[in-house]
Coordinates of C-alpha atoms and ligand atoms in Angstrom, one line a residue:
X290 CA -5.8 -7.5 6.8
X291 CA -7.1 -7.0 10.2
X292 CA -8.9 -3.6 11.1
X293 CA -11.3 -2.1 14.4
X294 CA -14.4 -2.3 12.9
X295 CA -16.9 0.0 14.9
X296 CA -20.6 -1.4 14.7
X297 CA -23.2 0.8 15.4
X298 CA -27.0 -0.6 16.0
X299 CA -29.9 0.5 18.2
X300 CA -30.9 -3.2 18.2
X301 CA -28.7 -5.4 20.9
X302 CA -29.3 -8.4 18.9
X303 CA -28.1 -6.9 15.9
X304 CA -25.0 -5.9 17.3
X305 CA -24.4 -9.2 18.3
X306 CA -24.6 -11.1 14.9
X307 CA -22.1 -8.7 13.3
X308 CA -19.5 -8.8 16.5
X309 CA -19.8 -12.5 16.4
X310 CA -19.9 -12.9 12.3
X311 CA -16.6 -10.1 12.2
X312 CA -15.3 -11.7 15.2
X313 CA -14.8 -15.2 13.3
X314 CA -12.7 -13.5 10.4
X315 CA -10.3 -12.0 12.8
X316 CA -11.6 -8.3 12.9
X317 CA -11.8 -6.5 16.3
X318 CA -14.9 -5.4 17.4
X319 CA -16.0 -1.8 18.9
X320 CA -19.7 -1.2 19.9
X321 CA -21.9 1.7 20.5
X322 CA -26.0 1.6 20.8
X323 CA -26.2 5.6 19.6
X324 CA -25.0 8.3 17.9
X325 CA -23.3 10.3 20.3
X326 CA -21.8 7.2 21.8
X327 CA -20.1 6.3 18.5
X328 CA -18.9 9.7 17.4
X329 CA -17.0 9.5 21.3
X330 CA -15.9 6.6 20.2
X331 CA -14.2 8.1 16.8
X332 CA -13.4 11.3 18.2
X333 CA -10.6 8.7 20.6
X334 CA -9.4 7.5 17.2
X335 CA -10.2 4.2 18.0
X336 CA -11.8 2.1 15.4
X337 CA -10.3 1.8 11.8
X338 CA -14.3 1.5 10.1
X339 CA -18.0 2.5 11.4
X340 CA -20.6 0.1 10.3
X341 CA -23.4 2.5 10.7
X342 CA -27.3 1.2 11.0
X343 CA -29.5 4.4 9.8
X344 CA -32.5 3.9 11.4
X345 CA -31.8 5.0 15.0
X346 CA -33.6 6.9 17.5
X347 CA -32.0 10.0 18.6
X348 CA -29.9 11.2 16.1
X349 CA -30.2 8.6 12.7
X350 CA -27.3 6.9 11.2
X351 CA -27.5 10.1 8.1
X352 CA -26.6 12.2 10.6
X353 CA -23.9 10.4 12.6
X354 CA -22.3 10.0 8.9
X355 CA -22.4 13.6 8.5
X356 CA -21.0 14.8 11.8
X357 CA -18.0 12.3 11.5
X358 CA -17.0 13.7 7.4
X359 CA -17.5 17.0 8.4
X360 CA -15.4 16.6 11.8
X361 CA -11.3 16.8 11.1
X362 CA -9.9 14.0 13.6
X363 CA -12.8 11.4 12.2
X364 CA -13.2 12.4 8.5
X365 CA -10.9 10.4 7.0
X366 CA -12.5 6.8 9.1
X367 CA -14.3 5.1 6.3
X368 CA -18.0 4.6 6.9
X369 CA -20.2 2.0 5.8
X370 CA -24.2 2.8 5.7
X371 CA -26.2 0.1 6.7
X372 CA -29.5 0.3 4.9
X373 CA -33.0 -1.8 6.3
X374 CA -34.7 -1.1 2.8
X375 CA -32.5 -1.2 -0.3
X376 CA -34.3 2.1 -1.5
X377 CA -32.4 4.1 -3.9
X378 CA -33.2 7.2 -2.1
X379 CA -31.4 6.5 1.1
X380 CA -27.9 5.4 -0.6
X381 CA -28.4 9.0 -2.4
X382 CA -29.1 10.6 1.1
X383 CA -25.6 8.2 2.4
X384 CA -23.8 9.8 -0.5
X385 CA -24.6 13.1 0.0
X386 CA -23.6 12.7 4.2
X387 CA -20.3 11.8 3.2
X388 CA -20.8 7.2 3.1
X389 CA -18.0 5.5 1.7
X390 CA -19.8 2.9 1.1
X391 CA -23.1 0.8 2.1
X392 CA -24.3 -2.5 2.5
X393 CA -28.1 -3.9 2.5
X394 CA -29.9 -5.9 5.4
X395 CA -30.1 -8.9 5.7
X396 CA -26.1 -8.8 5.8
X397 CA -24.4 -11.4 2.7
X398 CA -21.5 -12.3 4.3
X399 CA -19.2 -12.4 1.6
X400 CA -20.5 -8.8 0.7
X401 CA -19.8 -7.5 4.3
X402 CA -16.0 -9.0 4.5
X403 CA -14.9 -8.2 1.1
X404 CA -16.3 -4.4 2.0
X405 CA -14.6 -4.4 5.4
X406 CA -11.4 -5.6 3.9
X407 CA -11.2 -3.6 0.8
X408 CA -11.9 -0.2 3.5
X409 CA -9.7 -1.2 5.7
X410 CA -7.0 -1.1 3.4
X411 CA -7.8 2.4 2.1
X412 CA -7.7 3.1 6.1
X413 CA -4.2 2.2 6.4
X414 CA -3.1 4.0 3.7
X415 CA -4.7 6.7 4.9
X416 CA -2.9 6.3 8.4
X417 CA 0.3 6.2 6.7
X418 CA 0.1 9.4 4.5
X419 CA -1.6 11.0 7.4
X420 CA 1.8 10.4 9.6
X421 CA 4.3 10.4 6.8
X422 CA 2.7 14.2 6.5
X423 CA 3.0 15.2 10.1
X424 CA 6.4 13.8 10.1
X425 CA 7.2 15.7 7.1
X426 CA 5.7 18.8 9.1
X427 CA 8.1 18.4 11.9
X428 CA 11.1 18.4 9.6
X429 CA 9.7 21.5 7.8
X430 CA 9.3 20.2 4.3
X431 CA 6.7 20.9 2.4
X432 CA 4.5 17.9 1.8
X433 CA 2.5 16.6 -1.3
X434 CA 0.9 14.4 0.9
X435 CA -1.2 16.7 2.9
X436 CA -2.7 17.2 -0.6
X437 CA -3.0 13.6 -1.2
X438 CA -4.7 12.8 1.9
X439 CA -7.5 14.9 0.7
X440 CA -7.8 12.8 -2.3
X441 CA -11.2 12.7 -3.8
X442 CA -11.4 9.7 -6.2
X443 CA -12.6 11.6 -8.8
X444 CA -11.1 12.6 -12.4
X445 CA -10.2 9.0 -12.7
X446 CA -9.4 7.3 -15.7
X447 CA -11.7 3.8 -16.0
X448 CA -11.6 0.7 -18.3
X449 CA -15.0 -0.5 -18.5
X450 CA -14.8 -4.1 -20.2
X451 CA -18.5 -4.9 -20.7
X452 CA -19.7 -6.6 -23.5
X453 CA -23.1 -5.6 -23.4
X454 CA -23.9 -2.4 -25.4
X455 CA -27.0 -1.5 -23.5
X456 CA -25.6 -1.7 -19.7
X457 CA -22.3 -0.4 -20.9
X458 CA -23.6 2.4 -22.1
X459 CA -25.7 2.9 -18.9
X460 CA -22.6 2.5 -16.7
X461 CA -20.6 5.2 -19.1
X462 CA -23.3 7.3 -19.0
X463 CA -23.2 7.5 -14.5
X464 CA -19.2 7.1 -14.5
X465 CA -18.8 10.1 -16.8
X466 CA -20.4 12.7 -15.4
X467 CA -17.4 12.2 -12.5
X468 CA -14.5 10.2 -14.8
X469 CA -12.7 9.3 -18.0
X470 CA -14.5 6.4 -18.9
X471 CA -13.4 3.7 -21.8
X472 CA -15.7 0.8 -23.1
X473 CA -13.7 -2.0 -24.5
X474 CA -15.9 -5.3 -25.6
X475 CA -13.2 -7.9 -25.7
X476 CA -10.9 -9.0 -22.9
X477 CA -7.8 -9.8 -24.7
X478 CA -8.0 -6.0 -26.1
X479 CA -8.5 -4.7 -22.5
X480 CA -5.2 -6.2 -21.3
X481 CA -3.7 -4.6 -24.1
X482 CA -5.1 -1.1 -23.3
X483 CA -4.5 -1.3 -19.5
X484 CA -1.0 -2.0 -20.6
X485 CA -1.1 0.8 -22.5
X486 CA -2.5 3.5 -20.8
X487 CA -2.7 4.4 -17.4
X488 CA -5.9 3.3 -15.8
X489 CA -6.6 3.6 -12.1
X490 CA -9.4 1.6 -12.2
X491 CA -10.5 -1.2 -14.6
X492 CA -14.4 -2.9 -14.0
X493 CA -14.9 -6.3 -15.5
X494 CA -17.9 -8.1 -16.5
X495 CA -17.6 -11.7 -15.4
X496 CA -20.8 -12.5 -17.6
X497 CA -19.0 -11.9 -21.1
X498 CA -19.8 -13.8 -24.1
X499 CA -17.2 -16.9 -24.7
X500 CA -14.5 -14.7 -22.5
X501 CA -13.5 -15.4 -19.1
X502 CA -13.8 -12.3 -17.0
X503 CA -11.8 -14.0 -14.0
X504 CA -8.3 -14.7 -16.6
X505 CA -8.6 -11.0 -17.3
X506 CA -8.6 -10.4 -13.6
X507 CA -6.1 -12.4 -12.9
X508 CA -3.7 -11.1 -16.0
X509 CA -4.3 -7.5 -14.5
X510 CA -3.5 -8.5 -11.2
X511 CA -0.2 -9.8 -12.5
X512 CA 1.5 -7.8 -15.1
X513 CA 4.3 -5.5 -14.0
X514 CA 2.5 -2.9 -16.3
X515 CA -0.7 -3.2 -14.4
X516 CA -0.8 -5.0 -11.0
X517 CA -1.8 -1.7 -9.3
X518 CA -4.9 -0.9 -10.9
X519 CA -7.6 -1.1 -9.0
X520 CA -10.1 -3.8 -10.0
X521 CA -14.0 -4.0 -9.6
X522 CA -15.9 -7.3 -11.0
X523 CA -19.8 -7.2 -12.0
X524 CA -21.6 -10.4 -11.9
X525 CA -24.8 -12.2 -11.1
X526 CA -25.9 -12.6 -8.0
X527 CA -26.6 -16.8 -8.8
X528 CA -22.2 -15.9 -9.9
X529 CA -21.2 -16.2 -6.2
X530 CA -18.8 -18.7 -6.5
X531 CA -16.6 -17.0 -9.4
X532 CA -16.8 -13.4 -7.6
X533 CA -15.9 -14.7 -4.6
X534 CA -13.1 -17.0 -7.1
X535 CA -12.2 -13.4 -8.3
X536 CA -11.5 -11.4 -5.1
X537 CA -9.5 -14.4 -4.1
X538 CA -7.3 -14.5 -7.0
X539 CA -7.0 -10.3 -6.3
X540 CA -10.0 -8.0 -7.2
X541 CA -10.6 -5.7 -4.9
X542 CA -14.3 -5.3 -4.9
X543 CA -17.9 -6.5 -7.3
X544 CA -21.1 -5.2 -8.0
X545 CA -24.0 -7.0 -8.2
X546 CA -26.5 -6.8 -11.4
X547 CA -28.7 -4.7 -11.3
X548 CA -26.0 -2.4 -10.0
X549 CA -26.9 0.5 -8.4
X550 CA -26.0 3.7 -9.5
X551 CA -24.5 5.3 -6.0
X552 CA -23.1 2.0 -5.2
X553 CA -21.1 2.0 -8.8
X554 CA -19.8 5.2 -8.0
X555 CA -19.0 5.1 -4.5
X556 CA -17.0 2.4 -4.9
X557 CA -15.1 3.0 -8.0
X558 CA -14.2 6.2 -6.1
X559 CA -12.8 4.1 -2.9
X560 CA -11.2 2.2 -5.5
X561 CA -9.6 4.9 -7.4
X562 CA -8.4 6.9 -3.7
X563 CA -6.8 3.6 -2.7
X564 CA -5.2 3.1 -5.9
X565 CA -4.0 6.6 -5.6
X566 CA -2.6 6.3 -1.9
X567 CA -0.8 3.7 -3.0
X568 CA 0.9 5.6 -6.0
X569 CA 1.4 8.3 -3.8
X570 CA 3.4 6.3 -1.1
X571 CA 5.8 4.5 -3.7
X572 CA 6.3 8.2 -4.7
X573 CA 6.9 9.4 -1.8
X574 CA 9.0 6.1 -0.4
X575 CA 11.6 6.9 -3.9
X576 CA 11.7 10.4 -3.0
X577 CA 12.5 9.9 0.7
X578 CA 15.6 7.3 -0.7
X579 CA 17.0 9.7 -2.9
X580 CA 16.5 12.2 -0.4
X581 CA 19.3 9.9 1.8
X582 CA 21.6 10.1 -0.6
X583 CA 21.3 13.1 -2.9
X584 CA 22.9 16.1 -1.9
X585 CA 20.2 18.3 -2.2
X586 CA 21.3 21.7 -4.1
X587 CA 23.0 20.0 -6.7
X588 CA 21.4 16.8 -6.7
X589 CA 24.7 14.9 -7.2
X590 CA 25.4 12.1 -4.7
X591 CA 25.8 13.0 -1.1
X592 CA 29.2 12.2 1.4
X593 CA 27.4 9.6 3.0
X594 CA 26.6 7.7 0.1
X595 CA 30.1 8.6 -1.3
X596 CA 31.5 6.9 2.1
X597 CA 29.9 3.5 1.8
X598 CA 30.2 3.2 -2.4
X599 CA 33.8 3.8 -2.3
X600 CA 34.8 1.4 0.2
X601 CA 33.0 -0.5 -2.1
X602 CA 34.7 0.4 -5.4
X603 CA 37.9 0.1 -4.2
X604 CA 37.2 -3.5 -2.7
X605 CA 35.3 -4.5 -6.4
X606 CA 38.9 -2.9 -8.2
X607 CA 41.5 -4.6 -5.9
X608 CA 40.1 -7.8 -6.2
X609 CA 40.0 -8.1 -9.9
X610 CA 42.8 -6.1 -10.1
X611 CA 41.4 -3.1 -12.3
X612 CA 42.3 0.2 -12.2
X613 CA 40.5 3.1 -10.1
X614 CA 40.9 6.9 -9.9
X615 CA 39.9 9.1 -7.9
X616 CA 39.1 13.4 -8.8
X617 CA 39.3 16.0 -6.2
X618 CA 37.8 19.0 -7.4
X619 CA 38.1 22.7 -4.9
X620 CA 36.5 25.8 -6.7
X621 CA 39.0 28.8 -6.7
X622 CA 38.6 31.2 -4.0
X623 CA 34.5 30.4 -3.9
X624 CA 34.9 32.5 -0.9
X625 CA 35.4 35.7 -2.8
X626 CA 32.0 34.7 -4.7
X627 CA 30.0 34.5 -1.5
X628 CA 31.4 37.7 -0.5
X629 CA 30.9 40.0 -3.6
X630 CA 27.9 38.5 -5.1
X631 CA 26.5 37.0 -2.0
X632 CA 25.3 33.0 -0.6
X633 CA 22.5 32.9 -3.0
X634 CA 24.7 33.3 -6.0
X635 CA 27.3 31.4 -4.4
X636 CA 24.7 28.5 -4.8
X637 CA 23.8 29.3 -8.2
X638 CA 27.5 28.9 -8.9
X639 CA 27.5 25.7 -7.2
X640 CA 25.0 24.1 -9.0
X641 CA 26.4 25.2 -12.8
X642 CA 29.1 23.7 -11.3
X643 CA 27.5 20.5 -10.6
X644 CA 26.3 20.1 -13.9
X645 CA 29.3 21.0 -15.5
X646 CA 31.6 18.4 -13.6
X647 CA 28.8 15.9 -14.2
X648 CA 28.6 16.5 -18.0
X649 CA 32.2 15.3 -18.5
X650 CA 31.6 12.4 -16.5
X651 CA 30.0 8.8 -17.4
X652 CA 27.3 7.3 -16.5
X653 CA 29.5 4.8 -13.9
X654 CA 31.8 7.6 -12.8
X655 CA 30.3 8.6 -9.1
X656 CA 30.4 12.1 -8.5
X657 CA 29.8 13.5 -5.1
X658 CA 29.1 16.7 -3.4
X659 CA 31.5 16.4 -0.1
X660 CA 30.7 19.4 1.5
X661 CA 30.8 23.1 0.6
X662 CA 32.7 23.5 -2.8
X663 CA 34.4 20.5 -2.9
X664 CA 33.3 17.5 -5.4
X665 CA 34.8 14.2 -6.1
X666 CA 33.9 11.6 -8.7
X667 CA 35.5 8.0 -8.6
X668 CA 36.5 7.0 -11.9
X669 CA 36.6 2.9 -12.1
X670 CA 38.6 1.1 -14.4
X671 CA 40.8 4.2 -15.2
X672 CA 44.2 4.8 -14.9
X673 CA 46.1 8.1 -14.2
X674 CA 46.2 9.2 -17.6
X675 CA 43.0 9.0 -18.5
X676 CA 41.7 10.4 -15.1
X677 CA 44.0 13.5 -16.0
X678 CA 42.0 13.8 -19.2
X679 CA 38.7 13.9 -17.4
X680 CA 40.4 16.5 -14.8
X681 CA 41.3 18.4 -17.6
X682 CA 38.1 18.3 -19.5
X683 CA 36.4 19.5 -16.0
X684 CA 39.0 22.1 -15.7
X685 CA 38.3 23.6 -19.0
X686 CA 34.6 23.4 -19.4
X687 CA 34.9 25.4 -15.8
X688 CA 37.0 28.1 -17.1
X689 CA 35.9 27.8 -20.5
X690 CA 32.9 29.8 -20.2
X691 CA 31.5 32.5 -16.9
X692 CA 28.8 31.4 -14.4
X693 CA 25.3 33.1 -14.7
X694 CA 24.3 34.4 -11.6
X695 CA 21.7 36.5 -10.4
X696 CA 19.3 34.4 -12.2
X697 CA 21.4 34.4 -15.3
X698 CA 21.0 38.2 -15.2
X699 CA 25.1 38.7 -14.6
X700 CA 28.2 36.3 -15.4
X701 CA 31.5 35.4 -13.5
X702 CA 34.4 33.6 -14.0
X703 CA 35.1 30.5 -12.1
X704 CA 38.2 28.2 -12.0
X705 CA 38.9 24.8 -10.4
X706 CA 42.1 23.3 -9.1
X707 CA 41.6 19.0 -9.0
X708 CA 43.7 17.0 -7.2
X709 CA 44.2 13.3 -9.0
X710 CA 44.9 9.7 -7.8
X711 CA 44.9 6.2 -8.8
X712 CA 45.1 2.9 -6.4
X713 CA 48.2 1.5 -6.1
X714 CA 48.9 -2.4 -5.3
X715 CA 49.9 -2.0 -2.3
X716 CA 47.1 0.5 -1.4
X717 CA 44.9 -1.0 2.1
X718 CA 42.0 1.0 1.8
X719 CA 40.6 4.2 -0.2
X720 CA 41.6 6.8 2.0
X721 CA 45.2 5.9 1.0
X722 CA 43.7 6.8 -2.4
X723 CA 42.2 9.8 -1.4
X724 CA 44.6 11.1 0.8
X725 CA 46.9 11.0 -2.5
X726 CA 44.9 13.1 -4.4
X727 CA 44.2 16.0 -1.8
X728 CA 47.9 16.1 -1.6
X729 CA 48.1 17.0 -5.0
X730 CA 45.2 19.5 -5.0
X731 CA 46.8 20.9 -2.1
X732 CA 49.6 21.8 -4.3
X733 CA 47.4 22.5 -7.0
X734 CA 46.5 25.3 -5.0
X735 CA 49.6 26.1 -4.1
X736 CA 51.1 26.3 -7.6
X737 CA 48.6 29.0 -8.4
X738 CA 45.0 27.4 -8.8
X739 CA 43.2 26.4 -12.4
X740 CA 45.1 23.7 -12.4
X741 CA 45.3 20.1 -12.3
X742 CA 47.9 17.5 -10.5
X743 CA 48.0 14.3 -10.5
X744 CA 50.2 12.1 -7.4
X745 CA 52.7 10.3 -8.6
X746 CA 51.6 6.8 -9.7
X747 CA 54.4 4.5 -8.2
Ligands
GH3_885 P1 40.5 28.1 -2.3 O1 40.8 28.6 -3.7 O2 41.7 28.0 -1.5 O3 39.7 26.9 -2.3 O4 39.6 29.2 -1.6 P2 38.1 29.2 -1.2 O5 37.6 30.5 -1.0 O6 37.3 28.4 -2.3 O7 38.1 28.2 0.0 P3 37.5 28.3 1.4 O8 37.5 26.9 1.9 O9 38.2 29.3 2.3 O10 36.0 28.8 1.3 C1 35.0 27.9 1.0 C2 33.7 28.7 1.1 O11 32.6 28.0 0.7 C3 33.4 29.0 2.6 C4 31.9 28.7 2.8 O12 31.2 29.8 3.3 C5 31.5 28.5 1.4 N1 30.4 27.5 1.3 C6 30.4 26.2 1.8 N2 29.2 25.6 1.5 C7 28.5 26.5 0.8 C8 27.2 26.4 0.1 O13 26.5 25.5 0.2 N3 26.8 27.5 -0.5 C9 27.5 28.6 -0.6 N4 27.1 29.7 -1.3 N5 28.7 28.7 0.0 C10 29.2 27.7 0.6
MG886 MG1 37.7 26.5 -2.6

């Protein structure tokens, strides 16, 4: 994935070795010598992550950190602390001004990309949510997203696999006090568990006894069950080769032993947002689907999707010569319900009604909301008399018992008249079909309402 990477360094010569190191893996390269020249540079939206050195004259890199998480058009660009000394204290003071993450001079290569990479794909995800939401604010609807772009990361539920009872306990002991935290010894068990339950995270030793930390990896990586848990290996430093082995076959970031307490929990919290983002935009993805083709008072099927899947249907049932019916249901004078009780009940009525029609219907029947009060449901592989039976069933269950209204506080009585048709042979499209059966609802009407015809099959 390819990100702006803004570099920010007092030092010239500094600023050159990471343009030129980022440069060769494809990242695009801002610059800025100061403080106020990089928070310029953030406030135009341009770069995707700040690589931020802390000792700076002028205004230090602590507090550069702090006026971009604590500005709104910059606070959600990730931001990587760049520390001279690898002191304890000054990852705390980076965590406190907001770091998502940091990284210790002299730069490890591997260290710096896999960081870079892993942030720049929270950053996307961020974009994305961040314009799905503004979109969603133009149409009007109200938008879990806004909500999930302030995602914290924490509340999490971790698998810690570590097989070592002193460290594991150390690491439970700092992951708690911000998430659900499980300690499981044996890797074959883990993959069971993360199967099982619903991690967002899951940190893996690659230094277990007679196990291979990398298969577990991998395994993760792969099942349907659990490929979107985030995953975080902890190795040796001397373990180069098999961490960098591990983020090639799909972790997302490592820790190095001794591992550092803020470092642990800054990024299983990057971790745990990503995973989150991502959870958030399949949600939201489904949701905007069904949104296309859900009619959305009565959440039956909508006309448009009714359009395309008949044509469909009736293709699929001439070809193989099997039967097809079609229902078209009107509600009885619905507009004497608007005007006594008013819309609202109207729409109450609409949506019993929904549910009723749909309750007498199977699972392959398509029912669809056309417009206003009228519904139809295709019926495939059904002839006349058994769509009449359906129509009938509908009919009654509508008549059978009043409406609530009024938040079930008052009762009506409804009817239906339904209008049936099947396809004939000689039948070139559906709307032959459906013209057929709003003839005979027409004259369901006509012959007094709460009733049902069916056109004549020949
Ligand atoms: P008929 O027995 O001949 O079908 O009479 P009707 O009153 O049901 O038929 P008509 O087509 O004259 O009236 C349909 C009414 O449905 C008019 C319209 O205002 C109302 N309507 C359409 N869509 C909605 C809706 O989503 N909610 C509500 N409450 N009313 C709707
Ligand atoms: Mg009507």
């Amino acid at each position: 994935m390819s990100a702006r990477v803004l570099v920010i360094d007092d030092v010239p010569a500094n600023l050159r070795l990471l343009e030129a190191k980022l440069s060769a893996e494809y990242f695009e390269v801002l610059t800025a010598t100061s403080g106020p020249d990089a928070l310029a540079i953030c406030e135009r939206g341009e770069p995707d992550i700040v690589l931020l050195d802390v000792m700076m004259p002028g205004m230090n890199g602590f507090e550069v950190c702090r006026r971009l998480k604590s500005t709104p058009a910059t606070a959600h660009i990730p931001v990587v602390i760049v520390t001279a000394l690898d002191q304890p204290r000054d990852r705390l003071q980076g965590l406190d001004a907001g770091a998502d993450d940091f990284l210790t001079k002299p730069l490890d290569d591997a260290a710096l990309f896999a960081r870079v990479r892993s942030l720049a794909r929270l950053k996307a995800m961020t974009d994305e949510l961040r314009n799905r939401a503004v979109a969603s604010r133009r149409l009007g609807i109200a938008d879990p997203l806004v909500a999930a772009a302030a995602e914290t990361g924490l509340n999490g539920r971790v698998l810690l696999v570590e097989d070592r009872p002193a460290i594991a306990d150390r690491l439970e002991n700092a992951l708690s006090a911000f998430h659900l935290v499980s300690v499981e010894t044996d890797a074959r068990q883990a993959v069971q568990r993360a199967c099982e339950e619903d991690y967002d995270s899951v940190l893996i030793s690659l230094d277990l006894e007679g196990q291979d930390g990398l298969r577990l990896c991998s395994q993760i990586r792969s099942l349907d069950r659990t490929r979107d848990m985030s995953v975080l290996l902890m190795g040796e430093v001397e373990n180069r080769a098999r961490i960098l082995r591990g983020l090639e076959i799909g972790a997302h970031d490592f820790l190095l032993r001794p591992i550092d307490r803020n470092e642990l929990l800054a990024r299983v919290r990057t971790q745990i947002r990503r995973k989150r983002f991502t959870d958030r935009l399949r949600d939201s993805l489904q949701s905007s689907m069904e949104m296309a083709v859900l009619d959305q008072l009565t959440g039956l099927h909508n006309r448009r999707f009714m359009d395309t899947r008949l044509a469909e249907m009736f293709d699929e049932s001439a070809l193989r010569a099997r039967a097809l019916s079609l229902l078209v249901l009107d509600v009885d004078h619905f507009k004497a319900v608007n005007d006594s009780w008013g819309h609202d009940a109207g729409d109450e009525v609409l949506k019993e009604f929904a549910e009723r029609v749909r309750a007498c219907t199977r699972g392959i029947d398509l029912v669809a909301r056309m417009g206003g009060e009228e519904v139809v449901v295709v019926l495939p592989d059904t002839g006349p008399k058994a769509a009449y039976a359906v129509a009938e069933r509908i009919r009654e269950r509508v008549e059978g018992s009043p409406f609530p209204i009024y938040g079930a506080t008052r009762e009506i009585p409804v009817t239906v008249s339904i209008g049936v048709a099947s396809r004939r042979a000689g039948d070139a499209s559906c709307a032959d079909v459906m013209k057929r059966a709003d003839d005979a609802l027409y004259r369901a009407k006509a012959g007094g309402r709460n009733q049902v015809i069916v056109a004549s099959a020949a």
